[in-house]
Amino acid sequence: MKRIDKMQIAMIGDKMLPLEDVGPEYLDRGIFFGDGVYEVLRSYNGKIFAIDEHIARFERSLGEIEILGVDIDEIRTRVKRAFDKAGLANAKIYFHITRGSGKRDHLPEANIKPNFFLTVMELKDNAKLKDEGVAVSIYPDIRWKRCDIKSLNLLANVLAKQDAEKKGCWEAVFVDDASFITEGSSSAFFAVAGDKLQTAPLNANILPSVTRKYIVKAAANIGLKIVEESLTPVAARIAGELFLGVTTRDIIPVVKFDGQVIGSGRPGKWTKLLIEEFKKFTT
Amino acid sequence: MKRIDKMQIAMIGDKMLPLEDVGPEYLDRGIFFGDGVYEVLRSYNGKIFAIDEHIARFERSLGEIEILGVDIDEIRTRVKRAFDKAGLANAKIYFHITRGSGKRDHLPEANIKPNFFLTVMELKDNAKLKDEGVAVSIYPDIRWKRCDIKSLNLLANVLAKQDAEKKGCWEAVFVDDASFITEGSSSAFFAVAGDKLQTAPLNANILPSVTRKYIVKAAANIGLKIVEESLTPVAARIAGELFLGVTTRDIIPVVKFDGQVIGSGRPGKWTKLLIEEFKKFTT
């Protein structure tokens, strides 16, 4: 690199270069601020599940943080195009849009253009998760107060998941200051007691989960009453059945909660019925 | 792109490519999760200000989110090396470290290596800010509960700053659920009443600002009593003087708060004395 008297510099790892030679991918507001929103979808046997709901939620997320000028139909087309190209029957589709690239400043530059990024990956079957269930830990809900927006600010979720792993758990559920469970670090949380299915009501601290919507529908189909009320960890420990709703795995039974074995330590009756009922949506 | 039967796909904008051809810069956990921490420093007349404090805070931030294996002395060396190379007397130095790049999963891969990125930019003088002061708006403190960590999860800060701009303000200060001001979206917040300098105490909702530390020192030097107590917006509106502490601009007088003119609408006496006193640290 030529030394001139004054220049703006960047360093990537230990490599120095003139700032003007740095590509926009390094100057993405997604990395500087998490200034973007995302979605995760999956396909079952060659068909993308609930694409309309995911696209609608994505559009809402974009609007809530005022990322403007995105053609949502073009996004839908890209998702389908990439999925078709991949040719994977069971795929996980991730995509995000950030506000764009530019000089790092909280205020974006006036004519900034959003950045789009997507991946289609193979989603391997994991029957064990459904057959045996998983253990779940609890973690304080230290997330921001707009978890209804599916944003790239997910450090609290990462910390919760790391903590869960240390405890030998597959997932962590967040517990707020009022001692209520909000949701999992990457899942919605459900309890069954008697003939009632309980889950937290949707509010600013809860992502409007697409899987949740279908679980509620499946629950109604099999005769469960839906109760939208937040659950405490104490109530969860004594619930008959617990499970998670996850886009990539629909329903995952929870057989241990914060160290406490749930029910018989095996996936419960209603949970198994729900898993079967959910399959009707995906076939 | 060759069409094969099954493949994992990525899309950057509307361009499709095999996932394996995507560079690690697109798979950075910084962008997927904001899974990283950063610092901003400045130089005054060819000398980096308070580098030890910034490096120490950075090391703490790394530790708090358990990004391991970073040689902090190497980071200090890189900062100095880039600054020297740039040859800019008044520079703004930004750098971050993310947990690394890999397949998007909340749980990082086992052998993930942190990514380092740094920029050195010219910091242009802006005497008007100090001479005339700025207007400040208020915004609900919707940030996460670990703002003592200087993380890349800054979407709430971006939203607050955008809101401030719409209101014709230079900065937004956050007001928490208990109606206390925590700090600005990218600044610390101070009030002067009589011979007292008031600012929020350091806790999990406040970044331990390096500038704050020097402001407190300057305040003691000129005979102000330091009161570490959170301020309400009501109290701020009737304060004699208000100002912000910002790394890149040290002290910025606030002459309008949430629409209310502060004092005479000009930078106050103590604020001007503090600006002069602060200069002793930087020359």
XYZ file of C-alpha atoms in Angstrom:
566
model
C 0.000 0.000 0.000
C 1.414 3.372 -0.995
C 1.991 5.740 1.904
C 0.547 9.156 1.240
C 0.401 12.008 3.669
C -3.165 11.630 4.833
C -5.663 8.957 4.097
C -8.641 7.228 5.524
C -7.782 3.676 6.474
C -9.566 0.428 7.048
C -8.293 -2.774 8.573
C -9.799 -6.185 7.961
C -8.180 -8.597 10.338
C -4.563 -7.407 10.364
C -4.631 -6.242 6.749
C -4.656 -2.505 6.146
C -6.133 -0.877 3.073
C -7.449 2.499 1.981
C -11.013 2.948 3.215
C -12.178 3.661 -0.317
C -11.137 0.135 -1.333
C -13.413 -1.507 1.232
C -16.449 -3.217 -0.271
C -19.987 -2.276 0.833
C -20.360 -5.666 2.526
C -17.993 -4.439 5.264
C -19.875 -1.182 5.672
C -23.296 -2.755 6.062
C -25.530 -1.173 8.684
C -26.529 -4.720 9.475
C -23.152 -5.282 11.066
C -22.646 -1.789 12.529
C -26.091 -1.538 14.149
C -28.096 -4.687 13.422
C -30.123 -2.265 11.349
C -32.180 -4.816 9.466
C -34.873 -7.474 9.663
C -35.027 -11.109 8.642
C -37.169 -14.172 8.126
C -36.648 -17.923 8.274
C -38.875 -20.265 6.294
C -38.798 -23.936 5.603
C -40.117 -26.270 2.955
C -41.717 -29.636 3.483
C -41.283 -32.055 0.604
C -40.637 -29.444 -2.029
C -43.211 -26.892 -0.896
C -42.414 -23.727 1.039
C -44.597 -23.550 4.145
C -46.638 -20.441 4.954
C -44.738 -18.136 2.613
C -47.529 -15.539 2.633
C -47.449 -15.197 6.408
C -43.662 -14.908 6.462
C -43.626 -12.323 3.696
C -46.393 -10.340 5.421
C -44.491 -10.374 8.707
C -41.316 -9.338 6.930
C -43.114 -6.416 5.324
C -44.400 -5.359 8.726
C -40.884 -5.606 10.248
C -39.479 -3.443 7.458
C -42.213 -0.874 8.069
C -41.695 -0.795 11.830
C -38.049 0.225 11.456
C -38.816 2.360 8.405
C -36.712 0.594 5.830
C -38.413 2.016 2.783
C -38.388 1.311 -0.918
C -38.397 -2.474 -0.757
C -40.558 -4.179 -3.371
C -42.058 -6.974 -1.304
C -43.260 -8.887 -4.360
C -39.707 -8.911 -5.652
C -38.604 -10.432 -2.329
C -41.202 -13.157 -2.625
C -40.018 -13.849 -6.167
C -36.397 -14.086 -5.026
C -37.304 -16.537 -2.269
C -39.115 -18.769 -4.730
C -36.412 -18.436 -7.376
C -33.641 -19.422 -4.974
C -35.683 -22.270 -3.534
C -36.434 -23.618 -7.004
C -32.795 -23.371 -8.004
C -31.632 -25.210 -4.896
C -33.895 -28.165 -5.640
C -33.926 -29.218 -1.987
C -37.128 -30.902 -0.808
C -36.597 -29.962 2.821
C -34.871 -26.639 2.908
C -34.312 -23.855 5.382
C -34.573 -20.450 3.762
C -33.065 -17.479 5.569
C -33.106 -13.928 4.292
C -32.525 -10.454 5.622
C -32.669 -6.891 4.432
C -30.537 -4.223 6.030
C -30.943 -0.492 5.624
C -27.869 -0.482 3.412
C -24.158 0.276 3.396
C -22.340 3.506 4.077
C -20.213 5.486 6.475
C -20.957 4.389 10.015
C -23.339 6.932 11.458
C -26.511 6.245 13.433
C -28.329 8.413 10.917
C -28.306 6.697 7.542
C -27.168 8.585 4.474
C -30.031 10.088 2.497
C -29.936 7.889 -0.597
C -28.993 4.630 1.036
C -30.178 1.460 -0.713
C -31.251 -1.635 1.241
C -29.095 -4.773 1.052
C -30.680 -8.179 0.521
C -29.092 -11.486 1.470
C -30.555 -14.989 1.361
C -29.475 -18.569 1.845
C -31.175 -21.850 1.064
C -29.742 -24.753 3.009
C -30.669 -28.354 3.365
C -32.729 -29.037 6.475
C -31.782 -32.437 7.733
C -34.359 -34.546 9.462
C -33.927 -34.922 13.201
C -36.538 -37.398 14.372
C -34.896 -37.705 17.772
C -35.923 -34.174 18.717
C -39.585 -34.999 18.212
C -39.424 -38.561 19.496
C -37.528 -37.867 22.704
C -38.123 -34.177 23.334
C -35.616 -31.667 24.619
C -34.526 -29.979 27.822
C -35.095 -26.244 28.228
C -33.389 -23.766 30.545
C -34.500 -20.317 31.635
C -32.724 -17.023 31.025
C -33.623 -13.454 32.025
C -35.419 -11.616 29.235
C -32.833 -8.902 28.667
C -33.874 -8.311 25.068
C -35.045 -4.998 23.750
C -38.709 -4.041 24.012
C -39.700 -4.525 20.402
C -39.327 -8.256 20.003
C -42.428 -8.153 17.818
C -40.010 -6.890 15.146
C -37.897 -9.705 13.696
C -34.703 -7.665 13.765
C -31.020 -8.534 13.517
C -30.463 -7.433 17.147
C -30.174 -10.939 18.532
C -27.241 -10.870 20.920
C -29.444 -11.604 23.947
C -30.785 -14.630 22.087
C -27.257 -15.825 21.366
C -26.257 -15.399 25.020
C -29.372 -17.281 26.147
C -28.660 -20.116 23.734
C -25.030 -20.327 24.844
C -26.187 -20.491 28.449
C -28.661 -23.251 27.557
C -25.948 -25.288 25.905
C -23.764 -25.035 29.011
C -26.678 -26.430 30.990
C -27.124 -29.280 28.537
C -30.324 -27.765 27.160
C -31.527 -27.406 23.591
C -33.284 -24.104 24.125
C -33.588 -21.284 26.652
C -36.868 -19.559 27.375
C -36.845 -15.946 28.477
C -38.355 -14.923 31.793
C -39.214 -11.248 32.175
C -38.920 -8.965 35.205
C -42.470 -9.835 36.266
C -41.485 -13.553 36.310
C -43.426 -14.470 33.217
C -42.118 -16.587 30.373
C -42.190 -14.609 27.136
C -40.796 -17.004 24.516
C -37.769 -19.084 23.624
C -34.539 -17.664 22.201
C -35.651 -18.967 18.800
C -39.026 -20.534 19.499
C -42.510 -19.950 20.900
C -43.394 -21.655 24.176
C -46.520 -23.670 25.019
C -47.962 -25.584 27.958
C -50.815 -28.055 28.110
C -52.794 -28.424 31.327
C -55.933 -30.544 31.208
C -57.640 -29.635 27.933
C -56.090 -26.174 27.773
C -53.241 -25.015 25.594
C -51.550 -22.012 27.172
C -49.153 -19.574 25.509
C -48.202 -15.935 26.003
C -50.435 -13.339 24.327
C -48.891 -11.432 21.443
C -47.453 -8.059 22.469
C -44.357 -5.945 21.915
C -42.197 -8.532 23.714
C -43.299 -11.478 21.614
C -42.610 -12.307 18.002
C -45.858 -13.035 16.170
C -44.771 -16.571 15.376
C -46.149 -18.102 12.198
C -45.725 -21.570 13.695
C -47.720 -20.395 16.745
C -50.603 -19.487 14.468
C -50.695 -22.973 12.971
C -50.251 -24.633 16.358
C -53.264 -22.726 17.656
C -55.233 -23.888 14.626
C -54.124 -27.494 15.132
C -54.995 -27.272 18.827
C -58.521 -26.097 18.038
C -58.873 -28.964 15.559
C -58.099 -31.572 18.203
C -60.308 -30.006 20.849
C -57.862 -28.082 23.014
C -59.001 -24.772 24.460
C -56.606 -21.909 23.736
C -55.627 -19.709 26.664
C -53.476 -16.733 25.765
C -51.942 -16.004 29.134
C -48.312 -15.788 30.142
C -46.964 -18.636 32.180
C -44.539 -18.449 35.094
C -41.595 -20.845 35.424
C -43.281 -22.227 38.542
C -46.409 -23.058 36.539
C -44.312 -24.486 33.708
C -42.542 -26.878 36.075
C -45.811 -28.481 37.092
C -47.488 -28.406 33.655
C -48.576 -31.741 32.235
C -46.933 -31.072 28.899
C -44.664 -28.424 27.435
C -43.471 -27.865 23.916
C -41.805 -25.373 21.601
C -42.934 -23.975 18.267
C -40.057 -23.511 15.823
C -40.270 -22.666 12.126
C -37.736 -25.265 11.089
C -39.057 -28.055 13.338
C -42.711 -27.056 13.925
C -43.354 -28.759 17.308
C -40.614 -29.940 19.670
C -41.701 -31.588 22.927
C -40.072 -30.304 26.117
C -39.407 -33.098 28.592
C -37.288 -31.187 31.076
C -37.781 -27.598 32.177
C -35.177 -25.796 34.286
C -33.987 -29.147 35.621
C -37.496 -30.440 36.366
C -38.725 -33.533 34.505
C -42.063 -32.780 32.840
C -44.814 -35.389 32.978
C -43.327 -38.831 32.428
C -40.171 -37.402 30.882
C -41.462 -38.386 27.452
C -43.418 -36.329 24.910
C -47.007 -36.003 26.139
C -50.209 -37.240 24.593
C -51.498 -33.864 23.420
C -48.119 -32.859 22.081
C -47.977 -36.003 19.962
C -51.521 -35.383 18.731
C -50.541 -31.832 17.819
C -47.481 -33.033 15.909
C -49.731 -35.338 13.888
C -52.338 -32.623 13.363
C -49.655 -30.143 12.268
C -48.562 -32.585 9.550
C -51.896 -31.999 7.827
C -50.817 -28.413 7.137
C -47.518 -29.470 5.631
C -48.463 -32.317 3.331
C -24.293 -20.808 -12.814
C -24.406 -24.494 -13.574
C -27.663 -26.153 -12.607
C -27.091 -29.324 -10.651
C -29.756 -31.417 -9.006
C -29.417 -30.174 -5.456
C -27.335 -27.397 -4.079
C -27.225 -24.893 -1.303
C -27.812 -21.421 -2.644
C -27.112 -17.864 -1.618
C -28.451 -14.642 -3.055
C -26.753 -11.290 -2.719
C -29.151 -8.670 -4.018
C -30.713 -10.415 -6.992
C -27.594 -12.389 -7.832
C -27.642 -16.123 -7.120
C -24.566 -18.162 -6.392
C -23.643 -21.451 -4.728
C -23.507 -20.967 -0.967
C -19.957 -22.320 -0.897
C -18.832 -19.373 -3.028
C -20.045 -16.783 -0.513
C -17.258 -15.026 1.351
C -17.093 -15.054 5.163
C -17.930 -11.333 5.229
C -21.511 -12.239 4.288
C -21.725 -14.939 6.944
C -20.525 -12.761 9.792
C -22.344 -13.262 13.085
C -22.089 -9.509 13.384
C -24.712 -9.152 10.706
C -26.820 -12.216 11.591
C -27.042 -11.488 15.327
C -25.115 -8.309 16.143
C -22.858 -10.805 17.887
C -19.945 -8.481 18.525
C -18.664 -5.439 20.391
C -17.070 -2.198 19.304
C -15.284 0.970 20.340
C -14.985 4.487 18.999
C -11.944 6.620 19.800
C -10.739 9.936 18.594
C -7.448 11.734 18.343
C -6.763 15.359 19.160
C -3.899 16.891 17.220
C -2.160 13.641 16.406
C -2.665 11.920 19.726
C -5.256 9.229 20.439
C -7.277 10.203 23.495
C -7.768 7.764 26.379
C -6.743 4.672 24.441
C -6.130 2.672 27.620
C -9.667 3.242 28.883
C -11.192 2.338 25.528
C -9.116 -0.812 25.208
C -9.978 -1.812 28.778
C -13.688 -1.282 28.133
C -13.428 -3.254 24.897
C -11.770 -6.127 26.710
C -14.580 -6.084 29.261
C -17.245 -6.070 26.522
C -15.587 -9.070 24.840
C -15.540 -10.899 28.156
C -19.174 -10.148 28.957
C -20.387 -11.820 25.766
C -17.666 -14.473 25.972
C -15.817 -13.775 22.772
C -12.639 -15.576 23.662
C -9.159 -15.823 22.242
C -8.669 -12.165 21.373
C -5.190 -10.818 22.054
C -6.045 -7.385 23.426
C -2.484 -6.098 23.030
C -2.649 -6.994 19.374
C -5.848 -4.931 19.098
C -4.132 -1.955 20.703
C -1.235 -2.366 18.273
C -3.588 -2.461 15.306
C -5.368 0.705 16.442
C -2.073 2.530 16.717
C -0.733 1.131 13.477
C -3.809 2.181 11.498
C -3.869 5.588 13.148
C -0.201 6.168 12.355
C -0.691 5.075 8.773
C -3.652 7.405 8.288
C -1.628 10.433 9.375
C -4.782 12.322 10.352
C -4.364 14.754 13.256
C -8.030 14.651 14.201
C -9.315 11.211 13.476
C -12.243 9.056 14.456
C -11.237 5.453 14.997
C -13.944 2.809 14.945
C -13.359 -0.876 15.423
C -15.365 -3.975 16.180
C -14.829 -7.640 16.791
C -17.532 -10.163 16.028
C -17.623 -13.766 17.172
C -16.769 -14.816 13.636
C -18.286 -16.162 10.446
C -20.127 -19.384 9.802
C -23.430 -21.051 9.136
C -26.218 -19.010 10.725
C -27.047 -20.686 13.995
C -27.539 -19.019 17.365
C -24.916 -21.406 18.717
C -21.556 -20.589 17.166
C -19.500 -23.333 15.578
C -16.877 -24.763 17.895
C -13.732 -23.451 16.225
C -15.043 -20.092 15.129
C -12.455 -17.295 14.841
C -13.328 -13.675 15.728
C -13.438 -11.089 12.931
C -11.790 -7.690 13.373
C -12.712 -4.584 11.424
C -11.470 -1.024 11.870
C -11.732 2.332 10.173
C -9.825 5.562 10.654
C -11.661 8.576 9.296
C -11.030 12.256 9.373
C -12.975 14.011 12.106
C -13.898 17.427 10.833
C -14.151 20.297 13.235
C -17.647 21.498 13.985
C -17.332 24.596 16.151
C -20.988 25.432 15.700
C -22.062 22.459 17.818
C -20.083 23.739 20.782
C -20.723 27.432 20.173
C -24.454 27.228 19.695
C -25.430 23.956 21.333
C -27.967 21.450 20.115
C -31.580 20.434 20.587
C -32.363 17.088 22.154
C -35.529 14.979 21.979
C -36.683 12.143 24.191
C -37.346 8.551 23.189
C -38.510 5.525 25.209
C -35.601 3.387 26.362
C -36.518 0.228 24.484
C -32.928 -1.036 24.384
C -31.835 -4.331 25.833
C -30.860 -4.573 29.486
C -27.122 -4.841 29.065
C -26.267 -1.417 27.689
C -23.125 -1.532 29.811
C -21.821 -3.797 27.033
C -20.834 -1.822 23.944
C -22.439 -4.275 21.550
C -23.454 -4.134 17.902
C -27.145 -4.387 18.867
C -27.937 -0.745 18.190
C -31.225 -0.725 16.342
C -33.040 1.092 19.165
C -30.332 3.751 19.029
C -30.799 4.120 15.281
C -34.572 4.431 15.699
C -34.125 7.027 18.437
C -31.702 9.041 16.303
C -34.046 8.909 13.316
C -36.876 10.140 15.520
C -34.676 12.961 16.808
C -33.851 14.044 13.295
C -37.543 14.195 12.389
C -38.028 16.516 15.362
C -35.130 18.711 14.251
C -32.928 17.463 17.076
C -29.284 16.443 17.082
C -29.658 13.719 19.665
C -32.323 11.692 21.471
C -32.029 10.771 25.125
C -33.645 7.591 26.354
C -36.280 7.680 29.087
C -36.910 4.398 30.885
C -40.175 2.924 32.192
C -39.652 4.605 35.561
C -39.434 7.999 33.774
C -35.727 8.448 34.283
C -33.281 9.544 31.634
C -30.644 6.872 31.104
C -28.376 8.293 28.382
C -28.360 9.551 24.817
C -28.513 7.311 21.766
C -24.778 7.895 21.314
C -23.889 10.131 24.242
C -23.941 10.507 28.018
C -26.317 13.090 29.495
C -25.563 15.740 32.127
C -27.387 18.531 33.955
C -26.026 21.407 36.003
C -28.157 22.872 38.769
C -26.510 25.393 41.074
C -23.034 24.013 41.741
C -24.043 20.415 41.140
C -23.331 18.282 38.118
C -25.895 15.529 37.839
C -25.703 12.392 35.701
C -27.114 8.878 35.898
C -25.181 6.364 38.000
C -23.460 3.572 36.112
C -25.497 0.379 35.959
C -26.513 -2.301 33.477
C -28.534 0.242 31.476
C -25.705 2.717 31.046
C -22.536 2.503 29.024
C -19.526 3.304 31.198
C -18.613 6.299 29.076
C -14.944 7.217 28.903
C -15.900 10.826 28.176
C -18.122 10.798 31.287
C -15.111 9.847 33.382
C -13.119 12.837 32.112
C -16.109 15.163 32.427
C -16.471 14.171 36.077
C -12.766 14.868 36.547
C -13.060 18.250 34.837
C -16.131 19.086 36.921
C -14.270 18.368 40.147
C -11.395 20.552 38.941
C -13.658 23.553 38.487
C -15.522 23.074 41.765
C -18.723 21.352 40.707
C -20.179 18.744 43.048
C -20.884 15.439 41.330
C -24.290 13.897 41.942
C -24.773 10.466 40.415
C -28.551 10.343 40.314
C -30.865 9.756 37.394
C -32.762 12.771 36.153
C -36.358 12.886 34.960
C -37.359 14.760 31.800
C -39.343 17.137 34.026
C -36.204 17.963 36.008
C -34.174 18.281 32.803
C -36.591 20.839 31.384
C -36.027 23.176 34.313
C -32.288 22.537 34.728
C -30.025 25.563 34.435
C -27.714 23.830 31.978
C -27.681 20.560 30.075
C -25.007 18.967 27.956
C -23.951 15.749 26.281
C -20.715 13.784 26.555
C -19.651 12.254 23.235
C -16.338 10.587 22.427
C -15.913 12.378 19.134
C -17.009 15.818 20.391
C -16.335 15.607 24.160
C -18.876 18.185 25.445
C -21.871 19.419 23.442
C -24.156 21.993 25.108
C -27.893 21.274 25.003
C -29.937 24.432 24.533
C -33.300 22.858 23.891
C -34.727 19.775 25.579
C -37.923 18.127 24.354
C -39.017 21.457 22.886
C -38.177 23.477 26.024
C -35.502 26.173 25.763
C -32.846 25.586 28.425
C -31.505 28.596 30.339
C -30.989 31.492 27.972
C -31.006 29.223 24.934
C -27.240 29.548 24.729
C -24.525 27.288 26.174
C -24.358 27.875 29.911
C -21.523 29.225 32.025
C -20.530 25.929 33.639
C -20.756 24.066 30.357
C -18.353 26.539 28.760
C -15.990 26.234 31.723
C -16.123 22.444 31.406
C -15.333 22.617 27.697
C -12.259 24.700 28.508
C -11.253 22.409 31.357
C -11.683 19.325 29.167
C -9.211 20.807 26.674
C -6.476 20.402 29.279
C -6.853 16.618 28.954
C -6.561 16.700 25.191
C -3.611 18.993 24.599
